[in-house]
Amino acid sequence: MLRFFSLQAILLLWNAAIVWRRESHSLANSLTLYLGILIVIMPFVVSLINQHLPTFWAALLITFPGLCVLYAIFWFYNYLTVLVLYQAYWPRHNKDFIIVLGAGLMNGDQVTPLLAQRIDKGIQFYQKQRQKKRQNTNYYFIRWSRWRRNCPRG
């Protein structure tokens, strides 16, 4: 079990380093970093609590954070499962609309690598569909509301 949590912490911290370099430093982009750090320091905190508190209070303080970490890991693996399933799904080239969902902009006006990748994938799908279907498809970009506040109207 210790190996599993150690591997989990290493993978989460590795992912956090990748996200930290490529995306903005927001709370949402730092969640894997916080979860990885929490998994690393949890055994030390548990041993300190067991040494300095009575058994009832130690069990109470250890159980709740442990359940929170297990809850977060459950949703992390749920995300990974969906990610793998989506890699196996190849949409047909018969769509009437292509919608590219937005992502956060760095400093309010710079396209992040995540958004650039989404745009590139949408363009690739559009071009493949145009070759196969021989008709134009409607192509839409959905903006994030934060971007609209920082972007001048004109």
Coordinates of C-alpha atoms in Angstrom, one line a residue:
M1 CA 0.0 0.0 0.0
L2 CA 2.9 2.3 0.7
R3 CA 4.3 1.7 -2.7
F4 CA 1.0 2.6 -4.3
F5 CA 0.8 5.9 -2.5
S6 CA 4.4 6.7 -3.2
L7 CA 3.9 6.0 -6.9
Q8 CA 0.7 8.1 -6.8
A9 CA 2.6 11.0 -5.2
I10 CA 5.4 10.9 -7.7
L11 CA 3.0 10.8 -10.6
L12 CA 1.0 13.7 -9.2
L13 CA 4.1 15.8 -8.6
W14 CA 5.4 15.0 -12.1
N15 CA 2.1 16.1 -13.6
A16 CA 2.1 19.3 -11.4
A17 CA 5.6 20.2 -12.8
I18 CA 4.4 19.7 -16.4
V19 CA 1.2 21.8 -15.8
W20 CA 3.2 24.5 -13.9
R21 CA 5.5 25.0 -16.9
R22 CA 2.8 25.0 -19.5
E23 CA -0.2 26.7 -18.0
S24 CA -1.0 29.6 -15.7
H25 CA -0.4 29.2 -12.0
S26 CA -4.0 29.1 -10.8
L27 CA -5.6 27.1 -8.0
A28 CA -7.2 24.7 -10.5
N29 CA -3.9 24.1 -12.2
S30 CA -2.2 23.5 -8.9
L31 CA -4.6 20.8 -7.5
T32 CA -2.3 17.9 -8.5
L33 CA 0.6 19.7 -6.8
Y34 CA -1.3 20.1 -3.5
L35 CA -2.6 16.5 -3.6
G36 CA 0.9 15.2 -4.3
I37 CA 2.4 17.2 -1.4
L38 CA -0.4 16.1 0.9
I39 CA 0.2 12.4 0.0
V40 CA 4.0 12.9 0.7
I41 CA 3.6 14.6 4.1
M42 CA 0.6 12.5 5.3
P43 CA 2.6 9.7 6.9
F44 CA 4.7 12.2 8.9
V45 CA 1.7 14.1 10.1
V46 CA 0.0 10.8 11.1
S47 CA 3.0 9.7 13.1
L48 CA 3.1 13.1 14.9
I49 CA -0.6 13.0 15.7
N50 CA -0.3 9.4 17.0
Q51 CA 2.6 10.3 19.3
H52 CA 1.1 13.5 20.8
L53 CA -2.6 13.0 21.1
P54 CA -4.8 10.5 22.9
T55 CA -6.0 7.5 20.8
F56 CA -9.6 8.8 20.3
W57 CA -8.5 12.2 19.1
A58 CA -5.7 10.8 17.0
A59 CA -8.0 8.4 15.2
L60 CA -10.5 11.2 14.6
L61 CA -7.9 13.6 13.2
I62 CA -6.3 10.8 11.0
T63 CA -9.5 9.4 9.6
F64 CA -10.9 12.6 8.1
P65 CA -7.9 13.7 6.1
G66 CA -7.3 10.1 5.0
L67 CA -10.8 9.9 3.7
C68 CA -10.4 13.2 1.9
V69 CA -7.2 12.0 0.2
L70 CA -8.9 8.8 -0.8
Y71 CA -11.8 10.8 -2.2
A72 CA -9.5 13.0 -4.3
I73 CA -7.6 9.9 -5.5
F74 CA -10.9 8.2 -6.5
W75 CA -11.9 11.2 -8.7
F76 CA -8.4 11.4 -10.1
Y77 CA -8.6 7.8 -11.2
N78 CA -12.1 8.4 -12.5
Y79 CA -10.6 11.2 -14.7
L80 CA -7.9 8.9 -15.9
T81 CA -10.5 6.2 -16.8
V82 CA -12.5 8.7 -18.9
L83 CA -9.2 10.0 -20.5
V84 CA -8.4 6.5 -21.6
L85 CA -11.9 5.9 -22.9
Y86 CA -11.8 9.1 -24.9
Q87 CA -8.5 8.1 -26.5
A88 CA -10.3 4.9 -27.8
Y89 CA -13.2 6.9 -29.2
W90 CA -12.7 8.2 -32.8
P91 CA -15.6 10.4 -33.9
R92 CA -17.0 9.9 -37.4
H93 CA -16.5 12.7 -39.9
N94 CA -20.2 13.5 -40.4
K95 CA -20.6 16.3 -38.0
D96 CA -22.6 19.5 -38.9
F97 CA -20.9 21.6 -36.2
I98 CA -17.5 21.6 -34.6
I99 CA -17.3 23.4 -31.3
V100 CA -13.9 24.1 -29.6
L101 CA -14.3 24.9 -25.9
G102 CA -12.2 27.7 -24.6
A103 CA -9.5 27.5 -21.9
G104 CA -7.9 30.2 -19.7
L105 CA -5.7 32.8 -21.2
M106 CA -2.4 33.8 -19.6
N107 CA -2.3 37.4 -18.6
G108 CA -5.7 37.9 -20.2
D109 CA -4.5 37.9 -23.8
Q110 CA -2.0 35.1 -24.4
V111 CA -3.2 31.7 -25.7
T112 CA -2.1 28.9 -23.4
P113 CA -0.7 25.7 -24.8
L114 CA -3.9 23.9 -23.7
L115 CA -6.1 26.2 -25.8
A116 CA -3.7 26.1 -28.7
Q117 CA -3.8 22.3 -28.7
R118 CA -7.6 22.4 -28.6
I119 CA -7.7 24.8 -31.5
D120 CA -5.2 22.7 -33.5
K121 CA -7.2 19.5 -32.9
G122 CA -10.4 21.2 -34.0
I123 CA -8.8 22.5 -37.2
Q124 CA -7.4 19.0 -38.0
F125 CA -10.8 17.5 -37.5
Y126 CA -12.4 20.2 -39.7
Q127 CA -9.8 19.6 -42.5
K128 CA -10.3 15.8 -42.4
Q129 CA -14.0 16.1 -42.4
R130 CA -13.9 18.6 -45.3
Q131 CA -11.8 16.1 -47.3
K132 CA -14.2 13.2 -46.7
K133 CA -17.5 15.0 -46.7
R134 CA -16.8 17.7 -49.3
Q135 CA -19.0 20.2 -47.7
N136 CA -18.4 23.1 -45.3
T137 CA -19.0 22.5 -41.6
N138 CA -19.8 25.2 -39.1
Y139 CA -16.8 25.8 -36.8
Y140 CA -17.3 27.6 -33.5
F141 CA -15.0 28.8 -30.7
I142 CA -16.5 29.1 -27.2
R143 CA -14.9 31.9 -25.2
W144 CA -14.3 31.9 -21.5
S145 CA -16.1 34.7 -19.7
R146 CA -12.9 35.9 -18.0
W147 CA -11.4 36.6 -21.4
R148 CA -14.3 38.8 -22.4
R149 CA -13.8 41.0 -19.3
N150 CA -10.1 41.6 -20.2
C151 CA -10.6 41.9 -23.9
P152 CA -11.5 45.4 -25.3
R153 CA -14.7 45.5 -27.3
G154 CA -14.7 46.9 -30.8

